[in-house]
Amino acid sequence: MPERRTVALVTLGCARNEVDSEELAGRLAADGWELVQDASDADVAVVNTCGFVEAAKKDSVDALLEANDLKDHGRTQAVVAVGCMAERYGKDLAEALPEADGVLGFDDYADISDRLQTILNGGIHASHTPRDRRKLLPISPAERQDAAVALPGHAQEAAPAPEDLPEGVAPVSGPRAPLRRRLGTSPVASVKLASGCDRRCSFCAIPSFRGSFISRRPSDVLQETRWLAEQGVKEVMLVSENNTSYGKDLGDIRLLETLLPELADVEGIERIRVSYLQPAEMRPGLIDVLTSTPKVAPYFDLSFQHSAPGVLRAMRRFGDTDRFLELLDTIRNKAPQAGARSNFIVGFPGETEADLAELERFLTGARLDAIGVFGYSDEEGTEAVGYENKLDADVIAERLAHISQLAEELTSQRAEERLGETLQVLVESVDDEDGAVGRAAHQAPETDGQVLFTTREGLVPGLMVEAKVVGTEGVDLVAECSELVEAAR
């Protein structure tokens, strides 16, 4: 009987990382590893890190150090870093953080089982030298599909998947696909629509370690969605660095408009949600599909970042307050209940008091359901690091506090505007402590508010119900069920 090998995956960061962790879980399970939830019960703790901003990187380091502590009084024998921070810093991270027994980049994912076994046996796997992954793919998007580059979540492998897969593991992206195994039981799951980004925002380092934009083929996305439906998933959230660019490397920039109705028709799926939309790339046809297709959530996760023209141009972005408000008006004229959220950076180099006032004007008029606010910080390798007119840290902190407070007030007001609305709500959890909790079409997991039911009677996770909003708690809605839309399967 083969020796029992256990592994735990600790995931930080965004939904894209969650998909990557489930790909790693599928590969490991297919090779005989036993997946456990608690790192203290695992021979190897794999921390899927985030490398986006300083706070996220600190959280990743803290998670690695916490896992390392388990080696003194738990089963854990090795701690391994994967994910964006591991890819971004490679051997530099390994040298700076000797507590990690291994630092693995995206190129190691296909051989993750062998890599972990080597480390578990006391061997050393040399970490990669950091490099700009944009240079690994052709400049022309149309030439990228056949490139032999490691892309987490994409069908890039030469060998077919094993035929005798463990229960709950499937090749979900076509015959050459990476594997995937769900790590939780939530009725909501993410599906990667694409990877990378071709935009050159002056504050963002993501393209340098995630690479250039490359779409997954529609057939792969459909097959994965069907498999998730078989696993009991009711809502699929499409994720990537920029969903509005989907299809440009496949010869059809409007491919998302065609794909969404097909995904909505997958048996068992009750809701399709699209995240990460670029305002400058929003098309009338895409707005129409998002606001009128049954089972497609009229949800707009729009990356505004700011609204003052001067700041946006310095960010290498487009638009202004009036154009952004016009876009939101267009959406709400088609779907009055549509949800809209965004993130914003304050304290960007050169931001004036007038620029901040312009951002306030936009936020006040935008009626966003959820707002994320971040203070600017230099990210190595980005253009903005070399900008002049940097603001003092205390000024950035003051502006962050001010806009954050305004955002909290405005999103609470927006929630109150929904009093009396009847919404379709997907029940996500039911327990003694929190009661029944769900999300409406305008609420994405993790980033937005939620729906708190007045009773949990008859409610189970995965059930879609019709509920009337009777109260609010900040951005959260309090609702009572009026009718069961469809029983959980």
Tab-separated table of C-alpha atoms in Angstrom:
chain	number	residue	atom	x	y	z
A	1	MET	CA	0.000	0.000	0.000
A	2	PRO	CA	1.506	3.375	-0.982
A	3	GLU	CA	2.597	5.691	1.808
A	4	ARG	CA	-0.021	8.241	2.837
A	5	ARG	CA	0.907	11.763	1.701
A	6	THR	CA	-1.166	14.711	2.856
A	7	VAL	CA	-1.236	18.268	1.574
A	8	ALA	CA	-3.155	21.423	2.519
A	9	LEU	CA	-3.677	24.424	0.230
A	10	VAL	CA	-3.890	27.853	1.870
A	11	THR	CA	-5.220	30.413	-0.606
A	12	LEU	CA	-4.793	34.171	-0.380
A	13	GLY	CA	-5.787	36.923	-2.779
A	14	CYS	CA	-8.411	36.991	-5.483
A	15	ALA	CA	-10.790	34.505	-7.098
A	16	ARG	CA	-8.208	33.779	-9.798
A	17	ASN	CA	-5.941	32.364	-7.107
A	18	GLU	CA	-8.800	30.209	-5.834
A	19	VAL	CA	-9.145	28.655	-9.287
A	20	ASP	CA	-5.395	28.063	-9.426
A	21	SER	CA	-5.495	26.337	-6.025
A	22	GLU	CA	-8.218	23.993	-7.243
A	23	GLU	CA	-6.093	23.194	-10.300
A	24	LEU	CA	-3.174	22.302	-8.013
A	25	ALA	CA	-5.544	20.263	-5.853
A	26	GLY	CA	-6.720	18.321	-8.904
A	27	ARG	CA	-3.176	17.542	-10.001
A	28	LEU	CA	-2.153	16.419	-6.527
A	29	ALA	CA	-5.252	14.294	-5.948
A	30	ALA	CA	-4.763	12.606	-9.323
A	31	ASP	CA	-1.237	11.660	-8.234
A	32	GLY	CA	-2.335	10.133	-4.947
A	33	TRP	CA	-2.010	12.988	-2.485
A	34	GLU	CA	-4.673	13.252	0.195
A	35	LEU	CA	-6.047	16.774	0.478
A	36	VAL	CA	-6.737	18.019	4.006
A	37	GLN	CA	-8.290	21.290	5.074
A	38	ASP	CA	-6.123	22.129	8.079
A	39	ALA	CA	-2.429	22.793	7.424
A	40	SER	CA	-1.558	21.264	10.808
A	41	ASP	CA	-2.839	17.919	9.497
A	42	ALA	CA	-0.725	18.056	6.331
A	43	ASP	CA	2.749	16.776	5.522
A	44	VAL	CA	3.113	19.749	3.176
A	45	ALA	CA	1.411	23.140	3.505
A	46	VAL	CA	1.172	24.923	0.145
A	47	VAL	CA	0.506	28.655	0.453
A	48	ASN	CA	-0.919	30.219	-2.718
A	49	THR	CA	0.362	33.764	-2.319
A	50	CYS	CA	-0.797	37.150	-3.585
A	51	GLY	CA	1.718	39.613	-5.041
A	52	PHE	CA	-0.536	42.558	-5.886
A	53	VAL	CA	0.162	45.278	-3.295
A	54	GLU	CA	2.284	45.593	-0.163
A	55	ALA	CA	-0.539	44.667	2.226
A	56	ALA	CA	-1.297	41.506	0.259
A	57	LYS	CA	2.373	40.552	0.125
A	58	LYS	CA	2.634	41.023	3.895
A	59	ASP	CA	-0.381	38.761	4.407
A	60	SER	CA	1.294	36.134	2.228
A	61	VAL	CA	4.541	36.284	4.215
A	62	ASP	CA	2.578	36.073	7.472
A	63	ALA	CA	0.738	32.994	6.190
A	64	LEU	CA	4.026	31.319	5.254
A	65	LEU	CA	5.510	32.069	8.663
A	66	GLU	CA	2.391	30.799	10.409
A	67	ALA	CA	2.543	27.570	8.432
A	68	ASN	CA	6.239	27.252	9.237
A	69	ASP	CA	5.437	27.397	12.973
A	70	LEU	CA	3.409	24.198	12.542
A	71	LYS	CA	6.603	22.284	11.863
A	72	ASP	CA	7.464	22.589	15.561
A	73	HIS	CA	4.243	21.101	16.936
A	74	GLY	CA	2.218	19.575	14.132
A	75	ARG	CA	2.361	17.001	11.381
A	76	THR	CA	3.672	19.562	8.884
A	77	GLN	CA	7.137	18.809	7.551
A	78	ALA	CA	7.415	21.361	4.717
A	79	VAL	CA	5.997	24.736	3.707
A	80	VAL	CA	5.926	25.700	0.036
A	81	ALA	CA	5.056	29.041	-1.578
A	82	VAL	CA	3.237	29.162	-4.925
A	83	GLY	CA	1.108	31.837	-6.593
A	84	CYS	CA	1.713	35.399	-7.678
A	85	MET	CA	4.252	36.490	-5.075
A	86	ALA	CA	6.226	33.276	-5.588
A	87	GLU	CA	6.173	33.804	-9.361
A	88	ARG	CA	7.012	37.499	-9.084
A	89	TYR	CA	10.046	37.108	-6.808
A	90	GLY	CA	11.240	33.500	-7.260
A	91	LYS	CA	14.727	32.948	-5.881
A	92	ASP	CA	14.726	36.421	-4.310
A	93	LEU	CA	11.801	35.357	-2.108
A	94	ALA	CA	13.486	32.036	-1.338
A	95	GLU	CA	16.614	33.853	-0.155
A	96	ALA	CA	14.683	36.438	1.861
A	97	LEU	CA	12.371	33.870	3.454
A	98	PRO	CA	14.318	30.718	4.365
A	99	GLU	CA	11.307	29.540	6.381
A	100	ALA	CA	9.775	28.476	3.042
A	101	ASP	CA	11.137	25.067	2.055
A	102	GLY	CA	10.315	25.784	-1.569
A	103	VAL	CA	9.252	28.658	-3.817
A	104	LEU	CA	7.536	27.401	-6.981
A	105	GLY	CA	6.536	29.448	-10.022
A	106	PHE	CA	3.844	28.859	-12.624
A	107	ASP	CA	6.218	26.737	-14.696
A	108	ASP	CA	6.289	24.219	-11.820
A	109	TYR	CA	2.521	23.680	-11.695
A	110	ALA	CA	2.450	20.839	-14.237
A	111	ASP	CA	4.963	18.937	-12.065
A	112	ILE	CA	3.630	20.038	-8.680
A	113	SER	CA	3.450	16.484	-7.294
A	114	ASP	CA	7.093	15.732	-8.086
A	115	ARG	CA	8.174	19.109	-6.759
A	116	LEU	CA	6.421	18.575	-3.409
A	117	GLN	CA	7.718	15.019	-3.097
A	118	THR	CA	11.282	16.200	-3.675
A	119	ILE	CA	10.909	18.865	-0.999
A	120	LEU	CA	9.207	16.425	1.406
A	121	ASN	CA	12.109	14.021	0.958
A	122	GLY	CA	14.532	16.744	2.019
A	123	GLY	CA	15.653	17.653	-1.478
A	124	ILE	CA	16.007	21.152	-2.855
A	125	HIS	CA	14.251	22.543	-5.897
A	126	ALA	CA	16.051	25.608	-7.206
A	127	SER	CA	13.676	28.546	-7.436
A	128	HIS	CA	13.375	30.385	-10.728
A	129	THR	CA	14.927	33.737	-11.551
A	130	PRO	CA	12.156	36.375	-11.776
A	131	ARG	CA	11.337	37.467	-15.330
A	132	ASP	CA	8.780	39.539	-17.193
A	133	ARG	CA	6.215	36.966	-18.359
A	134	ARG	CA	4.872	39.351	-20.993
A	135	LYS	CA	7.962	38.511	-23.026
A	136	LEU	CA	7.082	34.803	-23.126
A	137	LEU	CA	4.117	35.297	-25.477
A	138	PRO	CA	4.036	36.817	-28.982
A	139	ILE	CA	3.249	40.512	-29.244
A	140	SER	CA	0.378	39.739	-31.610
A	141	PRO	CA	-2.614	38.381	-29.626
A	142	ALA	CA	-3.626	36.186	-32.567
A	143	GLU	CA	-0.355	34.230	-32.305
A	144	ARG	CA	-0.609	33.420	-28.595
A	145	GLN	CA	-2.993	30.465	-28.532
A	146	ASP	CA	-0.434	27.876	-29.642
A	147	ALA	CA	2.456	29.192	-27.550
A	148	ALA	CA	3.979	26.569	-25.216
A	149	VAL	CA	3.877	28.678	-22.067
A	150	ALA	CA	2.707	27.627	-18.608
A	151	LEU	CA	-0.634	29.334	-17.984
A	152	PRO	CA	-2.486	28.253	-14.839
A	153	GLY	CA	-6.025	27.204	-15.758
A	154	HIS	CA	-5.350	26.836	-19.489
A	155	ALA	CA	-5.135	23.718	-21.656
A	156	GLN	CA	-1.454	23.907	-22.524
A	157	GLU	CA	-0.218	20.404	-21.773
A	158	ALA	CA	1.121	17.907	-24.276
A	159	ALA	CA	-0.050	14.762	-22.446
A	160	PRO	CA	-3.718	13.819	-22.017
A	161	ALA	CA	-5.238	13.675	-18.536
A	162	PRO	CA	-5.284	10.309	-16.744
A	163	GLU	CA	-8.362	8.180	-17.379
A	164	ASP	CA	-8.690	6.732	-13.857
A	165	LEU	CA	-9.218	9.975	-11.937
A	166	PRO	CA	-10.268	10.024	-8.281
A	167	GLU	CA	-13.850	10.987	-7.476
A	168	GLY	CA	-14.359	14.740	-7.662
A	169	VAL	CA	-11.409	15.330	-9.977
A	170	ALA	CA	-11.973	16.119	-13.622
A	171	PRO	CA	-10.192	17.417	-16.706
A	172	VAL	CA	-12.334	20.496	-17.017
A	173	SER	CA	-10.799	22.400	-19.906
A	174	GLY	CA	-10.594	19.945	-22.769
A	175	PRO	CA	-8.553	16.831	-23.569
A	176	ARG	CA	-5.176	18.419	-22.706
A	177	ALA	CA	-6.498	20.249	-19.685
A	178	PRO	CA	-5.118	20.824	-16.250
A	179	LEU	CA	-7.150	19.027	-13.619
A	180	ARG	CA	-9.384	20.612	-11.022
A	181	ARG	CA	-10.816	19.544	-7.700
A	182	ARG	CA	-13.111	21.702	-5.614
A	183	LEU	CA	-11.749	22.686	-2.221
A	184	GLY	CA	-15.074	23.710	-0.715
A	185	THR	CA	-18.810	23.103	-0.946
A	186	SER	CA	-20.030	26.606	-1.749
A	187	PRO	CA	-22.751	26.774	-4.428
A	188	VAL	CA	-20.642	29.506	-6.076
A	189	ALA	CA	-17.458	28.808	-8.043
A	190	SER	CA	-15.169	30.828	-10.281
A	191	VAL	CA	-14.148	29.912	-13.817
A	192	LYS	CA	-11.104	31.468	-15.419
A	193	LEU	CA	-12.042	33.153	-18.693
A	194	ALA	CA	-8.555	34.369	-19.558
A	195	SER	CA	-5.155	35.138	-18.057
A	196	GLY	CA	-2.866	38.129	-18.155
A	197	CYS	CA	-3.394	41.686	-19.313
A	198	ASP	CA	-2.266	43.848	-22.232
A	199	ARG	CA	-3.071	47.143	-20.552
A	200	ARG	CA	-0.167	49.192	-19.231
A	201	CYS	CA	-1.590	50.995	-16.221
A	202	SER	CA	1.289	52.897	-14.645
A	203	PHE	CA	0.550	51.674	-11.096
A	204	CYS	CA	0.056	47.957	-11.793
A	205	ALA	CA	2.689	45.211	-11.850
A	206	ILE	CA	0.293	42.303	-12.520
A	207	PRO	CA	1.049	41.927	-16.262
A	208	SER	CA	4.756	41.476	-15.515
A	209	PHE	CA	4.152	38.287	-13.508
A	210	ARG	CA	0.815	37.115	-14.945
A	211	GLY	CA	1.875	37.787	-18.530
A	212	SER	CA	0.103	39.097	-21.617
A	213	PHE	CA	-3.590	38.546	-22.222
A	214	ILE	CA	-4.669	35.148	-23.528
A	215	SER	CA	-8.230	33.811	-23.701
A	216	ARG	CA	-9.363	30.297	-22.932
A	217	ARG	CA	-11.365	28.668	-25.691
A	218	PRO	CA	-15.158	28.834	-25.314
A	219	SER	CA	-15.431	25.027	-25.443
A	220	ASP	CA	-13.055	24.764	-22.457
A	221	VAL	CA	-15.052	27.319	-20.448
A	222	LEU	CA	-18.305	25.509	-21.282
A	223	GLN	CA	-16.940	22.106	-20.319
A	224	GLU	CA	-15.659	23.412	-17.013
A	225	THR	CA	-19.011	25.034	-16.267
A	226	ARG	CA	-20.832	21.779	-17.008
A	227	TRP	CA	-18.489	19.892	-14.701
A	228	LEU	CA	-19.031	22.432	-11.917
A	229	ALA	CA	-22.788	22.086	-12.344
A	230	GLU	CA	-22.383	18.331	-11.844
A	231	GLN	CA	-20.539	19.124	-8.609
A	232	GLY	CA	-23.545	21.080	-7.321
A	233	VAL	CA	-22.452	24.586	-8.263
A	234	LYS	CA	-25.350	26.984	-8.932
A	235	GLU	CA	-23.521	30.222	-9.704
A	236	VAL	CA	-20.430	30.596	-11.867
A	237	MET	CA	-18.331	33.752	-11.705
A	238	LEU	CA	-16.139	34.432	-14.749
A	239	VAL	CA	-12.777	35.840	-13.714
A	240	SER	CA	-9.644	37.164	-15.390
A	241	GLU	CA	-7.546	40.310	-15.280
A	242	ASN	CA	-9.767	41.875	-17.966
A	243	ASN	CA	-12.930	40.101	-19.121
A	244	THR	CA	-13.862	42.818	-21.630
A	245	SER	CA	-10.876	41.780	-23.788
A	246	TYR	CA	-12.067	38.177	-24.027
A	247	GLY	CA	-11.864	36.775	-27.547
A	248	LYS	CA	-9.546	39.372	-29.077
A	249	ASP	CA	-6.834	36.724	-29.505
A	250	LEU	CA	-9.408	34.262	-30.890
A	251	GLY	CA	-10.461	36.574	-33.695
A	252	ASP	CA	-13.701	37.850	-32.138
A	253	ILE	CA	-13.735	40.648	-29.554
A	254	ARG	CA	-17.492	40.068	-29.151
A	255	LEU	CA	-17.060	36.422	-28.190
A	256	LEU	CA	-18.222	37.039	-24.613
A	257	GLU	CA	-21.596	38.217	-25.891
A	258	THR	CA	-21.992	34.859	-27.658
A	259	LEU	CA	-20.642	32.734	-24.813
A	260	LEU	CA	-22.767	34.136	-21.980
A	261	PRO	CA	-26.134	32.789	-23.232
A	262	GLU	CA	-24.541	29.370	-23.793
A	263	LEU	CA	-23.213	29.299	-20.236
A	264	ALA	CA	-26.594	30.380	-18.895
A	265	ASP	CA	-28.175	27.394	-20.662
A	266	VAL	CA	-25.991	24.849	-18.844
A	267	GLU	CA	-28.308	22.539	-16.919
A	268	GLY	CA	-28.145	23.156	-13.183
A	269	ILE	CA	-26.600	26.615	-13.377
A	270	GLU	CA	-28.845	29.347	-11.990
A	271	ARG	CA	-26.625	32.404	-12.384
A	272	ILE	CA	-23.640	33.543	-14.433
A	273	ARG	CA	-21.678	36.527	-13.148
A	274	VAL	CA	-18.954	38.449	-14.988
A	275	SER	CA	-16.266	40.282	-12.999
A	276	TYR	CA	-13.352	42.598	-13.860
A	277	LEU	CA	-14.708	44.842	-16.623
A	278	GLN	CA	-12.770	47.764	-18.110
A	279	PRO	CA	-14.948	50.912	-18.550
A	280	ALA	CA	-12.999	51.992	-21.648
A	281	GLU	CA	-13.759	48.660	-23.334
A	282	MET	CA	-17.482	48.387	-22.539
A	283	ARG	CA	-19.481	47.792	-25.724
A	284	PRO	CA	-23.203	48.445	-26.273
A	285	GLY	CA	-23.671	44.807	-27.260
A	286	LEU	CA	-22.017	43.544	-24.079
A	287	ILE	CA	-24.164	45.845	-21.944
A	288	ASP	CA	-27.250	44.502	-23.742
A	289	VAL	CA	-26.316	40.875	-23.050
A	290	LEU	CA	-25.447	41.550	-19.410
A	291	THR	CA	-28.714	43.378	-18.776
A	292	SER	CA	-31.171	41.209	-20.732
A	293	THR	CA	-30.022	37.567	-20.738
A	294	PRO	CA	-31.925	35.267	-18.350
A	295	LYS	CA	-29.649	33.847	-15.627
A	296	VAL	CA	-26.858	36.319	-16.471
A	297	ALA	CA	-26.490	38.727	-13.559
A	298	PRO	CA	-26.811	42.427	-14.468
A	299	TYR	CA	-23.640	43.005	-12.493
A	300	PHE	CA	-20.928	45.485	-13.465
A	301	ASP	CA	-17.570	45.226	-11.710
A	302	LEU	CA	-16.064	48.270	-13.413
A	303	SER	CA	-12.428	49.198	-12.860
A	304	PHE	CA	-12.711	53.001	-12.648
A	305	GLN	CA	-9.693	53.609	-10.303
A	306	HIS	CA	-10.338	57.399	-10.311
A	307	SER	CA	-12.455	59.928	-12.195
A	308	ALA	CA	-10.274	63.051	-12.434
A	309	PRO	CA	-8.959	63.229	-16.035
A	310	GLY	CA	-5.442	64.304	-15.062
A	311	VAL	CA	-5.023	61.439	-12.603
A	312	LEU	CA	-6.464	58.915	-15.043
A	313	ARG	CA	-4.070	60.002	-17.789
A	314	ALA	CA	-1.140	59.671	-15.376
A	315	MET	CA	-2.430	56.187	-14.629
A	316	ARG	CA	-2.453	55.459	-18.396
A	317	ARG	CA	-6.220	55.112	-18.293
A	318	PHE	CA	-9.163	56.776	-20.018
A	319	GLY	CA	-12.418	58.487	-19.110
A	320	ASP	CA	-13.672	61.131	-16.727
A	321	THR	CA	-16.495	61.729	-14.258
A	322	ASP	CA	-19.181	62.621	-16.796
A	323	ARG	CA	-18.389	59.737	-19.150
A	324	PHE	CA	-18.377	57.267	-16.284
A	325	LEU	CA	-21.720	58.562	-14.988
A	326	GLU	CA	-23.127	58.319	-18.505
A	327	LEU	CA	-22.030	54.670	-18.688
A	328	LEU	CA	-23.784	53.898	-15.410
A	329	ASP	CA	-26.933	55.711	-16.587
A	330	THR	CA	-26.919	53.616	-19.773
A	331	ILE	CA	-26.715	50.429	-17.720
A	332	ARG	CA	-29.485	51.411	-15.297
A	333	ASN	CA	-31.797	52.584	-18.077
A	334	LYS	CA	-31.648	49.001	-19.368
A	335	ALA	CA	-31.714	47.291	-15.954
A	336	PRO	CA	-32.765	49.532	-13.036
A	337	GLN	CA	-31.758	46.934	-10.441
A	338	ALA	CA	-28.300	46.379	-11.951
A	339	GLY	CA	-25.417	46.178	-9.519
A	340	ALA	CA	-22.248	48.244	-9.934
A	341	ARG	CA	-19.032	48.261	-7.936
A	342	SER	CA	-15.499	49.565	-8.351
A	343	ASN	CA	-12.116	50.162	-6.737
A	344	PHE	CA	-10.319	53.491	-6.444
A	345	ILE	CA	-6.790	54.671	-5.700
A	346	VAL	CA	-6.317	57.909	-3.758
A	347	GLY	CA	-3.074	59.790	-3.254
A	348	PHE	CA	-1.698	58.976	-6.702
A	349	PRO	CA	1.404	61.060	-7.586
A	350	GLY	CA	0.288	64.561	-8.565
A	351	GLU	CA	-3.272	64.182	-7.273
A	352	THR	CA	-4.537	67.626	-6.265
A	353	GLU	CA	-7.322	68.719	-3.930
A	354	ALA	CA	-9.358	69.495	-7.041
A	355	ASP	CA	-8.773	65.955	-8.326
A	356	LEU	CA	-9.983	64.554	-5.025
A	357	ALA	CA	-13.077	66.759	-5.188
A	358	GLU	CA	-13.748	65.439	-8.705
A	359	LEU	CA	-13.563	61.879	-7.386
A	360	GLU	CA	-16.017	62.825	-4.651
A	361	ARG	CA	-18.370	64.230	-7.287
A	362	PHE	CA	-18.272	60.976	-9.169
A	363	LEU	CA	-18.761	58.767	-6.113
A	364	THR	CA	-21.699	60.872	-4.964
A	365	GLY	CA	-23.439	60.560	-8.314
A	366	ALA	CA	-22.507	56.986	-9.163
A	367	ARG	CA	-24.706	55.140	-6.624
A	368	LEU	CA	-22.316	52.187	-6.478
A	369	ASP	CA	-23.297	49.130	-4.458
A	370	ALA	CA	-19.741	48.441	-3.290
A	371	ILE	CA	-16.598	50.586	-3.247
A	372	GLY	CA	-13.035	49.571	-2.512
A	373	VAL	CA	-10.578	52.358	-1.671
A	374	PHE	CA	-6.795	51.999	-1.565
A	375	GLY	CA	-4.041	54.457	-0.772
A	376	TYR	CA	-1.338	54.707	-3.429
A	377	SER	CA	1.935	52.913	-2.780
A	378	ASP	CA	4.908	52.418	-5.082
A	379	GLU	CA	4.991	49.010	-6.750
A	380	GLU	CA	8.450	48.064	-7.973
A	381	GLY	CA	8.691	47.622	-11.702
A	382	THR	CA	5.853	50.033	-12.491
A	383	GLU	CA	6.085	53.327	-14.334
A	384	ALA	CA	4.577	55.308	-11.457
A	385	VAL	CA	7.565	54.532	-9.243
A	386	GLY	CA	9.535	57.082	-11.256
A	387	TYR	CA	6.860	59.789	-11.154
A	388	GLU	CA	7.539	63.103	-9.475
A	389	ASN	CA	5.120	64.956	-7.197
A	390	LYS	CA	4.709	62.032	-4.780
A	391	LEU	CA	2.365	62.827	-1.912
A	392	ASP	CA	3.474	62.507	1.703
A	393	ALA	CA	2.359	59.354	3.464
A	394	ASP	CA	0.266	61.300	5.975
A	395	VAL	CA	-1.568	63.110	3.164
A	396	ILE	CA	-2.339	59.789	1.468
A	397	ALA	CA	-3.541	58.331	4.769
A	398	GLU	CA	-5.782	61.355	5.374
A	399	ARG	CA	-7.313	61.139	1.905
A	400	LEU	CA	-7.758	57.382	2.236
A	401	ALA	CA	-9.629	57.803	5.511
A	402	HIS	CA	-11.797	60.580	4.074
A	403	ILE	CA	-12.805	58.748	0.880
A	404	SER	CA	-13.265	55.464	2.750
A	405	GLN	CA	-15.704	57.112	5.136
A	406	LEU	CA	-17.559	58.691	2.210
A	407	ALA	CA	-17.676	55.317	0.443
A	408	GLU	CA	-19.130	53.663	3.533
A	409	GLU	CA	-21.854	56.294	3.776
A	410	LEU	CA	-22.701	56.155	0.079
A	411	THR	CA	-22.892	52.358	-0.131
A	412	SER	CA	-25.129	52.296	2.941
A	413	GLN	CA	-27.398	54.824	1.233
A	414	ARG	CA	-27.413	52.704	-1.926
A	415	ALA	CA	-28.464	49.680	0.117
A	416	GLU	CA	-31.338	51.706	1.582
A	417	GLU	CA	-32.482	52.556	-1.959
A	418	ARG	CA	-33.162	48.846	-2.426
A	419	LEU	CA	-35.735	48.717	0.378
A	420	GLY	CA	-38.893	47.184	-1.044
A	421	GLU	CA	-37.152	45.571	-4.030
A	422	THR	CA	-37.828	41.925	-4.794
A	423	LEU	CA	-34.617	40.065	-5.595
A	424	GLN	CA	-33.600	36.577	-6.601
A	425	VAL	CA	-31.182	35.418	-3.927
A	426	LEU	CA	-28.936	32.367	-3.943
A	427	VAL	CA	-28.689	30.867	-0.452
A	428	GLU	CA	-24.989	30.349	0.325
A	429	SER	CA	-24.925	29.206	3.936
A	430	VAL	CA	-27.275	28.227	6.725
A	431	ASP	CA	-26.056	27.707	10.288
A	432	ASP	CA	-26.998	28.288	13.923
A	433	GLU	CA	-24.625	31.217	14.426
A	434	ASP	CA	-25.265	33.391	11.354
A	435	GLY	CA	-28.655	32.097	10.264
A	436	ALA	CA	-29.321	31.987	6.518
A	437	VAL	CA	-27.108	34.129	4.275
A	438	GLY	CA	-27.241	34.583	0.519
A	439	ARG	CA	-26.364	36.915	-2.339
A	440	ALA	CA	-28.482	38.720	-4.880
A	441	ALA	CA	-27.491	39.392	-8.478
A	442	HIS	CA	-25.787	42.674	-7.536
A	443	GLN	CA	-23.589	41.062	-4.865
A	444	ALA	CA	-20.440	39.090	-5.697
A	445	PRO	CA	-18.788	36.808	-3.125
A	446	GLU	CA	-16.122	38.290	-0.849
A	447	THR	CA	-16.087	41.801	-2.354
A	448	ASP	CA	-19.681	43.007	-1.906
A	449	GLY	CA	-22.503	42.919	0.617
A	450	GLN	CA	-24.801	39.984	1.308
A	451	VAL	CA	-28.428	39.186	2.049
A	452	LEU	CA	-29.419	38.249	5.599
A	453	PHE	CA	-32.681	36.308	5.722
A	454	THR	CA	-35.205	36.987	8.469
A	455	THR	CA	-35.699	33.219	8.868
A	456	ARG	CA	-33.788	30.118	7.857
A	457	GLU	CA	-36.857	27.892	7.719
A	458	GLY	CA	-36.879	25.847	4.507
A	459	LEU	CA	-33.576	27.320	3.313
A	460	VAL	CA	-30.549	25.249	2.326
A	461	PRO	CA	-27.341	26.203	0.491
A	462	GLY	CA	-27.809	26.194	-3.272
A	463	LEU	CA	-31.480	27.164	-3.151
A	464	MET	CA	-32.553	30.133	-5.300
A	465	VAL	CA	-35.328	32.117	-3.636
A	466	GLU	CA	-37.312	35.246	-4.281
A	467	ALA	CA	-36.974	37.675	-1.388
A	468	LYS	CA	-38.191	41.155	-0.534
A	469	VAL	CA	-35.768	43.646	1.043
A	470	VAL	CA	-37.188	44.788	4.391
A	471	GLY	CA	-34.111	46.294	6.044
A	472	THR	CA	-30.419	47.091	5.777
A	473	GLU	CA	-27.291	46.691	7.893
A	474	GLY	CA	-24.677	48.883	6.236
A	475	VAL	CA	-24.168	47.419	2.765
A	476	ASP	CA	-25.973	44.215	3.717
A	477	LEU	CA	-29.656	43.711	2.999
A	478	VAL	CA	-32.216	42.097	5.290
A	479	ALA	CA	-34.850	40.182	3.334
A	480	GLU	CA	-37.772	37.849	3.803
A	481	CYS	CA	-38.559	35.062	1.376
A	482	SER	CA	-41.639	35.454	-0.767
A	483	GLU	CA	-41.314	32.431	-3.042
A	484	LEU	CA	-38.938	29.547	-3.750
A	485	VAL	CA	-37.640	29.980	-7.290
A	486	GLU	CA	-36.117	26.538	-7.694
A	487	ALA	CA	-35.353	23.756	-5.234
A	488	ALA	CA	-31.731	22.884	-4.649
A	489	ARG	CA	-30.704	19.881	-6.670
